[in-house]
Amino acid sequence: MTTATAAAPETSTVGLWSPGLRAMTVGSVALVSLLAFEALAVGTAMPTVARSLDGLGLYALAFGGPFASGVVAMVASGIWCDARGPRGAMWHGVAWFVAGLALAGAATSMGALVAGRVVQGFGSGLLSVALYVIVGHAYPERLRRRMFAAFAAAWVVPSLVGPALAGLIVEHLGWRWVFLAVPAVAVPAVLLVQPGLRSLAGTVPTRPPVGALARVGWACGAGASAALLHHGGQQRGVLAAGLIAVALAGLLTCVPRLLPPGFLRAARGLPTVIGLRGLASAAFVGAEVVIPLMLSRERGFSPTGAGLVLTVGALSWSVGSWVQGRIATPRSTAGLPRAGLACIAVGTAGVASALLPGIPVAPAVLAWAVAGLGMGLLYPSLSVLTLELSAPAEQGRNSSALQLGDSLAAATVLALTGAVLASGSSPGPASYAATLGVAAGCGLLGLLLAGRVAPRPAV
């Protein structure tokens, strides 16, 4: 058995910015911001990178490779955190992340850059799970909701300025600095977290549980399937359909073995919590990728104008996170998940009003703000529930499952949305309406299942 790591004392005077937690809070939020910035900035820089290194043929793999390695790392990090505590996984995560960035920034060929991106993705996966476990170990229960709200807010600034900043860096300093500048901030950030981790009561090291190696093997299969799914979503016609079908079969085979028993039938408690995270991610991402294309082609928006609409969703996500962080004790376990999913379902459906020529775009923008608000209410709430429903020795595994379900749901909907948009000669109102309908349907399904986040009372 693994001994629970002692959390900060449950006193009303302890806050996120109290002396004992301040450095850990700043360091953890900074690390999340760096992960967010790199995830968003690379998309801006990659076209220039591909031209510079003459590597257009490996363009898709530069995104699918790190995603696949991240899937494997999430599972490995969960096993590691439960057996040894989060400290080692966090340090290794930062080391792999920084090493991958350095390799990518110094690459002289597209193959070398892809290798660096794979290493970077592995570090990101280790680090993201370790940070969740740190919240469970270092923060009292009443502060976890606020800490996860801070993690959500840590994505807002990168989402607002990351692409533009990356563009300026590429234009004035060169694309290599999109990768090479981040380690200068990552190392100080992890050094801020280190003293707080050292002050926690130590976790008694144990051997990994039976089946841990098999889980890593299934994670490798899921990662390879996810990479294939990403590649298939970039293709057209019969090839795309065949690759997506093979990838989905691989995911259906591997993923259930990495998630809690009862996930596919939405069993009460943790399986439903993880399922709702995946459904919400699928709904939001499915709508988000359609909005810029729809607004530019159907309403004549410039890229900047369409991007500003997405910014509205990011800002309202931050507002929702702030609101739920101020609710010390929700009236019911399912209250915030229900509210969040209702907003997501209504918001993603309302975005389709932009397809009606006689209606101004403002209602669609407001609807997207509602969807973002729902994500802000939902995401931190599900993170808190995951820790509450996890024994101390299972926080790593379950945090891994939560992020794994989220990532794979997003990857699946992105691939399927790409296939729908590419199915005709050019995207049109029917394909936009179909993808938005699927997004709203995911939100509605989650709303119907939200009451099952509470475990059945023991008798």
Short mmCIF file of C-alpha atoms in Angstrom, two decimals, residues 18 97 101 105 121 132 217 225 247 261 287 297 322 337 361 393 403 410 431-432:
data_model
loop_
_atom_site.label_atom_id
_atom_site.label_comp_id
_atom_site.label_asym_id
_atom_site.label_seq_id
_atom_site.Cartn_x
_atom_site.Cartn_y
_atom_site.Cartn_z
CA SER A 18 -0.18 31.92 1.88
CA PHE A 97 9.90 18.70 -22.00
CA LEU A 101 12.24 21.74 -27.00
CA GLY A 105 14.88 24.22 -31.73
CA GLY A 121 5.12 15.47 -25.86
CA TYR A 132 -2.83 17.18 -10.78
CA GLY A 217 1.49 -1.52 -23.49
CA SER A 225 -4.04 4.67 -32.82
CA ALA A 247 -7.58 4.03 -35.78
CA PRO A 261 -14.23 -0.22 -15.12
CA ALA A 287 -17.43 23.54 -32.37
CA ARG A 297 -16.69 31.56 -45.54
CA TRP A 322 -13.44 31.90 -11.35
CA PRO A 337 -21.45 19.58 -13.89
CA VAL A 361 -23.74 37.23 -35.85
CA ALA A 393 -2.85 5.65 -3.76
CA GLN A 403 -6.70 13.66 -18.94
CA ALA A 410 -10.66 15.79 -28.57
CA SER A 431 -21.31 20.23 -43.01
CA TYR A 432 -21.05 23.07 -40.48
#
